[in-house]
Coordinates of C-alpha atoms in Angstrom, one line a residue:
X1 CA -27.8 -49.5 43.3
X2 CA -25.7 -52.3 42.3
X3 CA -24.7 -52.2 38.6
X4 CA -26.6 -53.7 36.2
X5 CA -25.8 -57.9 34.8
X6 CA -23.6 -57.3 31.8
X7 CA -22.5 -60.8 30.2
X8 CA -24.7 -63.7 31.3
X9 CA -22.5 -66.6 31.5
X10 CA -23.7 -70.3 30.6
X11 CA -24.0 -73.0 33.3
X12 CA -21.0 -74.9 32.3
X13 CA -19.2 -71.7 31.6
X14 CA -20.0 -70.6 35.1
X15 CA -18.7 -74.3 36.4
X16 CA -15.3 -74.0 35.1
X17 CA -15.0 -70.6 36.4
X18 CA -15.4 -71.5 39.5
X19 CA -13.7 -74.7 39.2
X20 CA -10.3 -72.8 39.2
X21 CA -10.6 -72.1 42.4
X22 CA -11.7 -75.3 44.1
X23 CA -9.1 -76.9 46.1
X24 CA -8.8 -80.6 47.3
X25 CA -11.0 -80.6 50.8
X26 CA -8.6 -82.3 53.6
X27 CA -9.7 -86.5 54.5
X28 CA -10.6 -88.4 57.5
X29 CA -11.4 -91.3 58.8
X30 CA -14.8 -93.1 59.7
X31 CA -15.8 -96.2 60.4
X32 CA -17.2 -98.5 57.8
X33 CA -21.0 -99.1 59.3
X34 CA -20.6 -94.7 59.2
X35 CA -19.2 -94.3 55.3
X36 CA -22.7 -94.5 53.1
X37 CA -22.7 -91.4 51.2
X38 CA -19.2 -90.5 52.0
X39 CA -16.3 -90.5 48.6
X40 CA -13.2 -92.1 49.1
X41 CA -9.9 -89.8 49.7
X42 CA -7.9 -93.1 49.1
X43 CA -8.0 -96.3 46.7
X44 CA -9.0 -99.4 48.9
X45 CA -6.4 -102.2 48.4
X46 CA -7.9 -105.4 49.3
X47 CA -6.3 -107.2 52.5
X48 CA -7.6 -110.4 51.9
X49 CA -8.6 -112.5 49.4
X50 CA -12.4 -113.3 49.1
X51 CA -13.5 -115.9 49.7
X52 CA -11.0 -116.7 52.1
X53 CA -11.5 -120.3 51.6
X54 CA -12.9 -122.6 48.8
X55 CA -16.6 -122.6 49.2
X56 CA -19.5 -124.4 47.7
X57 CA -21.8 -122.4 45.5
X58 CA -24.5 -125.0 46.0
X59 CA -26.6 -127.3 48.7
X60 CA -25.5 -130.9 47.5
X61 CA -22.5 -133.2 48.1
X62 CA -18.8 -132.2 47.7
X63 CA -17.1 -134.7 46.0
X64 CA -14.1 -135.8 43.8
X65 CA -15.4 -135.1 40.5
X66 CA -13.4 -138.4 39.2
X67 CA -16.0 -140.5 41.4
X68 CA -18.5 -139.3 39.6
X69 CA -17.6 -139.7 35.7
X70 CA -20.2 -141.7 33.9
X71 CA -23.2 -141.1 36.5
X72 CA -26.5 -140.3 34.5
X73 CA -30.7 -141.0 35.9
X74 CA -29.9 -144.3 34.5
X75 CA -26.7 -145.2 35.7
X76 CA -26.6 -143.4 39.5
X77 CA -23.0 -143.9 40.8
X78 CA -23.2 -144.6 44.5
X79 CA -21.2 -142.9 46.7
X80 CA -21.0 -142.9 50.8
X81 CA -21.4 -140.0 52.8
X82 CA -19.2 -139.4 55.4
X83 CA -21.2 -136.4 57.3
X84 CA -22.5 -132.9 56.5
X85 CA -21.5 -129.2 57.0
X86 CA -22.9 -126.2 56.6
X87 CA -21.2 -122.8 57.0
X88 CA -19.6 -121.9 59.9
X89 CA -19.2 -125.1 61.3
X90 CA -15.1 -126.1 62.4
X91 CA -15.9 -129.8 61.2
X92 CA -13.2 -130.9 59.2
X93 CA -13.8 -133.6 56.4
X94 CA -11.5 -135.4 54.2
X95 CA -13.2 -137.0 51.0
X96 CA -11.1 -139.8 49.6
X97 CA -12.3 -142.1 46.6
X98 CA -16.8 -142.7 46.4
X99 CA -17.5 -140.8 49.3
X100 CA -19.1 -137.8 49.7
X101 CA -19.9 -135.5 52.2
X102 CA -23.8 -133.4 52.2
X103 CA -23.0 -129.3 52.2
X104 CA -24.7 -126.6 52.7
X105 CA -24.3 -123.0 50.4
X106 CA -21.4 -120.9 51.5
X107 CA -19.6 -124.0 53.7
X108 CA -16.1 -124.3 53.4
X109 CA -14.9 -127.2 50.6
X110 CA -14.1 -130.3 52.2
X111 CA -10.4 -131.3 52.1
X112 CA -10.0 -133.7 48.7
X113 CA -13.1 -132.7 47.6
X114 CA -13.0 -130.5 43.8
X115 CA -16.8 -130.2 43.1
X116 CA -20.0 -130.4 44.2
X117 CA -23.4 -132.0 43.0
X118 CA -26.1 -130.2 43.4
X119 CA -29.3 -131.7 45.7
X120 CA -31.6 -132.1 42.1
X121 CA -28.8 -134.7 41.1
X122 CA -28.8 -136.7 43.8
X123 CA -31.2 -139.2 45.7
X124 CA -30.2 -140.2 49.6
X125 CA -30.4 -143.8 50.6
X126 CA -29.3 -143.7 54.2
X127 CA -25.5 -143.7 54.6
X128 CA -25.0 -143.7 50.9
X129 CA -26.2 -141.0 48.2
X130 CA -26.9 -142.1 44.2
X131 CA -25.1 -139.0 42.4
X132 CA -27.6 -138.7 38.6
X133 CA -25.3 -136.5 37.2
X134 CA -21.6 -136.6 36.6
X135 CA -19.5 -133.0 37.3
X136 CA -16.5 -131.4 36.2
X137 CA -13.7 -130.2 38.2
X138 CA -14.6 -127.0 39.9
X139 CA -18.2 -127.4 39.5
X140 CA -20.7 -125.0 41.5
X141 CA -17.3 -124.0 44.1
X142 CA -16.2 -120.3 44.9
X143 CA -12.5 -120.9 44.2
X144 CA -11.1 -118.8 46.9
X145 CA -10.2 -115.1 45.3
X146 CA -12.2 -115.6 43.0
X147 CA -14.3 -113.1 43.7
X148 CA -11.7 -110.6 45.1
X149 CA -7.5 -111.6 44.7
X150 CA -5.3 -109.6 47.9
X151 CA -4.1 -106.8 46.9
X152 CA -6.7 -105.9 44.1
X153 CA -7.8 -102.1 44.1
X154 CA -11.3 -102.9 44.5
X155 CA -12.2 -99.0 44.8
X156 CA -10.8 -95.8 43.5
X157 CA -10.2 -92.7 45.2
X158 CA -12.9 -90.4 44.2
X159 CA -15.8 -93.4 44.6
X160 CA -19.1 -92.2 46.3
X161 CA -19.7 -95.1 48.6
X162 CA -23.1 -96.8 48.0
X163 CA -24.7 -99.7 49.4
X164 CA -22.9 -102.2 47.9
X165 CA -19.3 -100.4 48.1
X166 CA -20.6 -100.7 51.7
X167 CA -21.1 -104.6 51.2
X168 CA -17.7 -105.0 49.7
X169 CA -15.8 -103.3 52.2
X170 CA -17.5 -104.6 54.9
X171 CA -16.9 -108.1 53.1
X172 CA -13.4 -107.5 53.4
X173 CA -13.1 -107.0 57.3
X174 CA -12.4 -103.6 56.9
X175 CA -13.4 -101.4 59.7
X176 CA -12.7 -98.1 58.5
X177 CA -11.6 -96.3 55.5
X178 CA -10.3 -92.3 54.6
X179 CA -13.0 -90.2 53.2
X180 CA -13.2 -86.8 52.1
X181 CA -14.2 -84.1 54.6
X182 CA -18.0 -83.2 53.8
X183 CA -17.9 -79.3 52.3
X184 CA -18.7 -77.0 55.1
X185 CA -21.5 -74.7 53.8
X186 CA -22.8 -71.7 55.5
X187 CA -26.2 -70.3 54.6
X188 CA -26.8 -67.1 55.1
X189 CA -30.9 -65.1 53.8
X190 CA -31.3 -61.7 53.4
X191 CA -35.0 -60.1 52.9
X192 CA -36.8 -57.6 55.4
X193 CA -39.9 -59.8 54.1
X194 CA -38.3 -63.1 55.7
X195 CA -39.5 -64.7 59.3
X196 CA -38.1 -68.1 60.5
X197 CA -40.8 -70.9 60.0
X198 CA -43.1 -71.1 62.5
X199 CA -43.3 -67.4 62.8
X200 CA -46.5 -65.0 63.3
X201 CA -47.2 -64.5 59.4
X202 CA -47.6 -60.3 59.7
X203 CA -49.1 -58.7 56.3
X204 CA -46.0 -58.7 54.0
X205 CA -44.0 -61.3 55.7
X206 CA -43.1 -64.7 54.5
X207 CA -41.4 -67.4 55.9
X208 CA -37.6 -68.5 54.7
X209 CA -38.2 -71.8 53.2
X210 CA -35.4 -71.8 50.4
X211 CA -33.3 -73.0 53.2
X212 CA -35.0 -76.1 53.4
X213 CA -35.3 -76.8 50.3
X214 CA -31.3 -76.1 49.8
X215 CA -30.4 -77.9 52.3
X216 CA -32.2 -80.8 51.1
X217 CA -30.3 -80.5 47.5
X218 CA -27.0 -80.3 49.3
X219 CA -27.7 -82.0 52.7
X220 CA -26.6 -85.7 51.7
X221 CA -22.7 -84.2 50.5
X222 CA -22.2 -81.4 52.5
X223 CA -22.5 -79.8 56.3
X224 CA -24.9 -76.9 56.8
X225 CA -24.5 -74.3 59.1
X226 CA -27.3 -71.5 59.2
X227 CA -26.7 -68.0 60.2
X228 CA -29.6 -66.6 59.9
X229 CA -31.4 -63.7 58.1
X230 CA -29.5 -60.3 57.2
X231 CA -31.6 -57.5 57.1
X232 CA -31.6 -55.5 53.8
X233 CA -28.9 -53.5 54.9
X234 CA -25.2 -53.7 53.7
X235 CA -24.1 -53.4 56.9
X236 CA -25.6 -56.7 57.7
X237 CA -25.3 -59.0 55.3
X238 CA -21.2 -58.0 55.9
X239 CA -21.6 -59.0 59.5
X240 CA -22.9 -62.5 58.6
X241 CA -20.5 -63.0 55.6
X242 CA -17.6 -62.2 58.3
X243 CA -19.0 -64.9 60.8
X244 CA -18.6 -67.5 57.9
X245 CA -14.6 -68.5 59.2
X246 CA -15.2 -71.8 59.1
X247 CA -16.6 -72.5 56.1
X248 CA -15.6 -73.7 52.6
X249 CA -18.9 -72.3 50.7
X250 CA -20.7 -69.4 51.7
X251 CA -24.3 -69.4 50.1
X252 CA -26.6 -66.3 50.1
X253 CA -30.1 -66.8 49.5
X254 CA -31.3 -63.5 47.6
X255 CA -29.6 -59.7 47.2
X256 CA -27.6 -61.1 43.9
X257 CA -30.4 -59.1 41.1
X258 CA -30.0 -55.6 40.5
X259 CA -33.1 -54.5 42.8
X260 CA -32.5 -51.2 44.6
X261 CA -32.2 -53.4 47.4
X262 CA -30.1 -56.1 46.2
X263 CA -26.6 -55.2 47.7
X264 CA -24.6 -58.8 47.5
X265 CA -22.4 -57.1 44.6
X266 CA -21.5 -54.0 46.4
X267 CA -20.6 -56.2 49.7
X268 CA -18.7 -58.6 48.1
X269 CA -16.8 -55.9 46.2
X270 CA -16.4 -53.7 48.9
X271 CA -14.8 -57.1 51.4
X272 CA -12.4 -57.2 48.1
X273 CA -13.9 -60.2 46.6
X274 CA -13.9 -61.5 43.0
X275 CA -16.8 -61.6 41.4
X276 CA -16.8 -64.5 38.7
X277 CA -20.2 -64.5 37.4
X278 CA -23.1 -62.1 37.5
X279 CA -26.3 -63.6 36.1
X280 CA -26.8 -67.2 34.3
X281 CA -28.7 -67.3 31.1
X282 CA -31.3 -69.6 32.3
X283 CA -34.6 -69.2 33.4
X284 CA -35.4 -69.5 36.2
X285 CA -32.4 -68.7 38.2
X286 CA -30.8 -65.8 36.2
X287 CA -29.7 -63.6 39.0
X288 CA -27.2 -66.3 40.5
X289 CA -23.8 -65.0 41.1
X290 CA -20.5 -66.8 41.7
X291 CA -17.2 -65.0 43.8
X292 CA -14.6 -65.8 45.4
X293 CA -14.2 -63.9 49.2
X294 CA -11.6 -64.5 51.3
X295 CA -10.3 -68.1 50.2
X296 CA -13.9 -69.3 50.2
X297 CA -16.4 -69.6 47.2
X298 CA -19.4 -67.6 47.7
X299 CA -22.9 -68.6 45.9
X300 CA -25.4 -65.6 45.4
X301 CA -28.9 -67.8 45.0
X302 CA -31.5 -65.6 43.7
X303 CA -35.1 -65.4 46.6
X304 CA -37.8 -66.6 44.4
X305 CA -38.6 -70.2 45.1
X306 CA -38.1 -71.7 42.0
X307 CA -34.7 -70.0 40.9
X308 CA -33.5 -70.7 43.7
X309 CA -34.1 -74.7 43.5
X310 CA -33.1 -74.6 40.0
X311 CA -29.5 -72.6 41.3
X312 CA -29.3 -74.8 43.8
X313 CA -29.5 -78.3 41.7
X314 CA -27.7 -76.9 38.6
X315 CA -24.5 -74.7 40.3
X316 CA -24.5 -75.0 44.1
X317 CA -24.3 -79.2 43.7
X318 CA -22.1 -79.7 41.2
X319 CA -19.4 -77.7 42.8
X320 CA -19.9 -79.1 46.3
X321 CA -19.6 -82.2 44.3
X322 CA -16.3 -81.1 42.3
X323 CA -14.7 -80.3 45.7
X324 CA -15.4 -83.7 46.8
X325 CA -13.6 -85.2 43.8
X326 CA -16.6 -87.5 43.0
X327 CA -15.6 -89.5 39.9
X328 CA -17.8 -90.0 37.2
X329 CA -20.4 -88.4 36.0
X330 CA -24.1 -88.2 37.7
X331 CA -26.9 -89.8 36.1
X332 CA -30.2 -88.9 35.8
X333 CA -33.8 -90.4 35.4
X334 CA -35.0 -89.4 32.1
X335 CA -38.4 -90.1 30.6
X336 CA -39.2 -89.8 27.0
X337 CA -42.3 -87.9 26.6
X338 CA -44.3 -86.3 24.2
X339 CA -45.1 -82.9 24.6
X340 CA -49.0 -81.4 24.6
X341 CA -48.6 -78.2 23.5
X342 CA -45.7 -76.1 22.4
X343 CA -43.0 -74.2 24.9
X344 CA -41.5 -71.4 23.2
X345 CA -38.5 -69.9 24.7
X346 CA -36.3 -67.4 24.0
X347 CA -32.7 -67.5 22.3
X348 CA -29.9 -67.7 24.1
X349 CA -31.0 -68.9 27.0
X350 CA -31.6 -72.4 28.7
X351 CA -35.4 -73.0 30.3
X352 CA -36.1 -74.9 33.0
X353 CA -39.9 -76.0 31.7
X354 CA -41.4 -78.1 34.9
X355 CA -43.8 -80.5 33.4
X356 CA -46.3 -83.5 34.5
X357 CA -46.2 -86.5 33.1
X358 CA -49.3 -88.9 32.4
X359 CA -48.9 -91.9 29.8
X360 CA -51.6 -92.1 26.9
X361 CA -51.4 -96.3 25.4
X362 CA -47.6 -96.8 25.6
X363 CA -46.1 -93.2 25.1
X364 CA -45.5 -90.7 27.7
X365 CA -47.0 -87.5 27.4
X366 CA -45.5 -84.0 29.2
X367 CA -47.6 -81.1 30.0
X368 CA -45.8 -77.9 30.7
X369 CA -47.3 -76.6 34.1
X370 CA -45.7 -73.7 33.9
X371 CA -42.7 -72.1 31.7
X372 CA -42.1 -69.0 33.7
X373 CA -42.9 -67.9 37.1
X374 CA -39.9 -68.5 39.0
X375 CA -41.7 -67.9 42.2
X376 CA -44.6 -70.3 42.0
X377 CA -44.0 -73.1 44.7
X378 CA -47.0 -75.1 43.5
X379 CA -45.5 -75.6 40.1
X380 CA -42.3 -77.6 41.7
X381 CA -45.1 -80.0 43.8
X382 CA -47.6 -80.4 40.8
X383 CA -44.9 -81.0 38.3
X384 CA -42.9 -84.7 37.6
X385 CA -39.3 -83.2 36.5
X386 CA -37.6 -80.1 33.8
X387 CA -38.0 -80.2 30.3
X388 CA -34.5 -78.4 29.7
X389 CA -34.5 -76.2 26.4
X390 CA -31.3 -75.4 25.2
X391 CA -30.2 -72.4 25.1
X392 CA -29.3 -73.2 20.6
X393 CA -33.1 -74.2 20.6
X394 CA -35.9 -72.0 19.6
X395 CA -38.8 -73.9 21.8
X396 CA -40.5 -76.9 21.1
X397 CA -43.7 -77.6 19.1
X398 CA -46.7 -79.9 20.3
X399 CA -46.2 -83.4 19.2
X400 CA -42.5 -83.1 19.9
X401 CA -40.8 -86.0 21.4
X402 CA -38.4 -84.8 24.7
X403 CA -36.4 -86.0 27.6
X404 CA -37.7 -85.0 30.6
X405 CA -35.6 -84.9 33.8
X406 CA -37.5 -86.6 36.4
X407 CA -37.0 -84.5 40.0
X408 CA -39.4 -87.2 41.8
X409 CA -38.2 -90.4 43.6
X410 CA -41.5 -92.0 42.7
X411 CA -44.0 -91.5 40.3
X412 CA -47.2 -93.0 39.5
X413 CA -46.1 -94.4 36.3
X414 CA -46.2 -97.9 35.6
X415 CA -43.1 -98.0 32.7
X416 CA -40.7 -96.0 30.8
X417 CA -37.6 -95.2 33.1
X418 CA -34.7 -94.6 31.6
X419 CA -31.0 -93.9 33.3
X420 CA -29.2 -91.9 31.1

C-alpha cells in the first residue's frame, strides 16, 4: 500500500512547486486566420502604419476647413462639388478653394482637402452644396497612423490572441505570426471499474467520463492524446506512463489516494520520479499529486467526478497555462450573492462549495447544493459556480454576503455580473 499523505500542500504552494520545473515550450508558426486561442512566442512590430492613408471618419464633404469659416444654418457657405468617392475607389480628387468633394466613411482624403463636414451640416443643391456648419482642421479624418504608427509593438510576447488581437493583426496585412507550441498532454485512467463510453454497463462498471470533462478544461490550450485505461495493476499503469514519449504533461486520472489499490506513488517512485506534492488541502480534490518523471510533469487527478473537475480547473490549467507563458492574470465572473444557509468548513483547508444562484428584488442569493460529495455529477449540472472558502475561514453564516465563481457561460440571470 502506498504510504499514507503526510503534509497537504496549499494550491499556490503546489503551483510554485511545480513551477520550477516548467520550461519555455518551443514556437511555431501559423497562419493568422489559424491563431485564435494561440499566445504569442514573439512581440508583433507593426509593418505598416494604420491607416495607411488619411481617411474620412464621416459620410459628408471633404473640404478645406478655411472655406468653410463663418458658415452657420443662417449663413450656409456655398461650396461646389467636384465629384464623390467612397472607399476603394482609385478616383483621385484635388480640392482647391469653395469646392468640395461628397465622401463616403473610410474613403481615402482627397488631395487639399484637411476636414470633412458631416451630411447633417450640409444641404445639396445640384452641383453645389450649402456647408451649415464651419470645421476645424482635422475634423472627423483618420490621420494616417493614427490608429497604429510603423514600428509600434502592438502585442507582447506572452498575449493570448483573442478576437480582436485577431482583427489587429489581420488589420495589419499580416499573414502569419510565431506562437507557442500547444502543451502536449497525455491522459492516461486507471480503474478495473472503468469501460470506454458507449460500453455494455455490467453490474460494477462505469464509464470513464473524467476524460471528457478534462479535456474540455484543458482542450482550448493544450493537445490531448488518450492512452487509454490501466488496469489496477502496477505493472500497467508503468506500461502506459512509458508510452507517454512524446509528451510534456502526463495526467493520470485516479490511483493518487492511499486506497489499497491506489499505486501512482509506488510507480512513479519506483520509474525514479520526484514526487512534489501528495495531497492538496482542498476539498474536493485532496488526493491530487504533482511529480516530475522523466523530464515531464506528471498530474495525479483523483477518480471521483468532482475532485477531479475541481484538480483539473485549479492545478492542471494553470500550469498548462504557465508553460504557455500567458501574461496576465485570468479573470473570472464573479457574482455577489447572499448566502441561504450557513456552510461550515473545516480549518485549514479550502472548500470548493458548488452553489445555485436565484435573485430575490435586486440581490443575489446562493444556495449551497452540496458542500461535500466529491463524486456527485449532478451537483456540477444543478449548480451556477464555487463558493471558495478559504482555507483562514471558519465557514460562512446565513445572511453572509460572498463571491461566487460562476463556472457557467450563461445563466438565467437578468443582472449582476461582475469581472473581477
Amino acid at each position: 500500500m502506498s504510504k499514507l499523505f503526510d503534509k497537504l500542500s496549499r494550491v499556490d504552494e503546489a503551483l510554485s512547486k511545480i513551477s520550477q520545473h516548467i520550461s519555455n515550450l518551443p514556437s511555431e508558426i501559423v497562419s493568422t486566420e489559424r491563431a485564435l486561442g494561440r499566445v504569442l512566442a514573439e512581440d508583433i512590430i507593426s509593418p505598416s502604419d494604420f491607416p495607411p492613408y488619411d481617411r474620412v471618419a464621416f459620410d459628408g464633404y471633404a473640404v478645406r476647413s478655411e472655406s468653410t469659416f463663418g458658415a452657420s444654418s443662417d449663413n450656409p457657405i456655398v461650396l461646389r462639388v467636384i465629384g464623390s468617392s467612397s472607399p476603394g475607389e482609385e478616383r483621385e480628387f484635388e480640392i482647391r478653394g469653395m469646392e468640395a468633394v461628397e465622401v463616403a466613411t473610410g474613403a481615402p482624403l482627397p488631395k487639399g482637402a484637411d476636414s470633412v463636414v458631416p451630411l447633417e451640416y450640409s444641404r445639396r443643391l445640384g452641383e453645389h452644396v450649402e456647408i451649415l456648419k464651419q470645421v476645424a482642421p482635422g475634423a472627423n479624418v483618420d490621420r494616417a497612423g493614427s490608429d497604429i504608427r510603423k514600428g509600434e509593438t502592438i502585442l507582447r510576447k506572452g498575449t493570448f490572441l483573442g478576437p480582436f488581437e485577431i482583427l489587429a493583426i489581420a488589420s495589419l496585412n499580416i499573414t502569419q505570426v510565431r506562437v507557442v507550441r500547444k502543451p502536449r498532454v497525455c491522459i492516461i485512467a486507471s480503474g478495473d471499474e472503468l469501460v470506454e463510453l458507449g460500453s455494455e454497463l455490467k453490474r460494477g462498471k462505469i464509464v470513464n467520463s473524467n476524460l471528457f470533462g478534462i479535456r474540455a478544461i484543458i482542450g482550448e490550450l493544450a493537445e490531448t492524446r488518450y492512452l487509454g485505461i490501466a488496469k489496477d495493476e502496477p505493472s500497467s499503469i508503468k506500461g502506459l506512463i512509458e508510452a507517454c514519449d512524446d509528451c510534456d504533461i502526463i495526467v493520470t486520472i485516479a490511483g493518487s489516494s492511499v486506497g489499497s489499490k491506489d499505486y501512482l506513488y509506488d510507480v512513479v517512485k519506483s520509474m525514479g520520479g520526484e514526487i512534489l506534492v501528495r495531497g492538496l488541502s482542498i476539498m474536493p480534490g485532496k488526493p491530487t499529486m504533482l511529480a516530475v518523471l522523466g523530464g515531464r510533469l506528471l498530474v495525479g487527478i483523483p477518480g471521483y467526478p468532482v475532485s477531479a473537475m475541481v484538480a483539473a480547473s485549479e492545478i492542471l490549467l494553470p500550469i498548462i497555462e504557465r508553460l504557455l507563458g500567458i501574461r496576465g492574470v485570468e479573470v473570472k465572473t464573479r457574482v455577489r450573492a447572499k448566502l441561504s444557509q450557513r456552510v461550515p468548513s473545516s480549518p485549514g483547508v479550502r472548500h470548493y462549495v458548488r452553489v445555485k444562484l436565484t435573485k430575490e428584488g435586486d440581490s443575489y442569493i446562493a444556495t449551497p447544493v452540496r458542500i461535500g460529495g466529491a463524486g456527485i455529477i449532478s451537483s456540477l449540472v444543478r449548480s451556477d459556480g464555487f463558493l471558495i472558502v478559504p482555507e483562514e475561514v471558519e465557514g460562512y453564516e446565513r445572511g453572509d454576503e460572498v463571491d461566487v465563481i460562476v463556472y457557467r457561460r450563461w445563466l438565467d440571470l437578468e443582472e449582476g455580473f461582475q469581472k473581477s
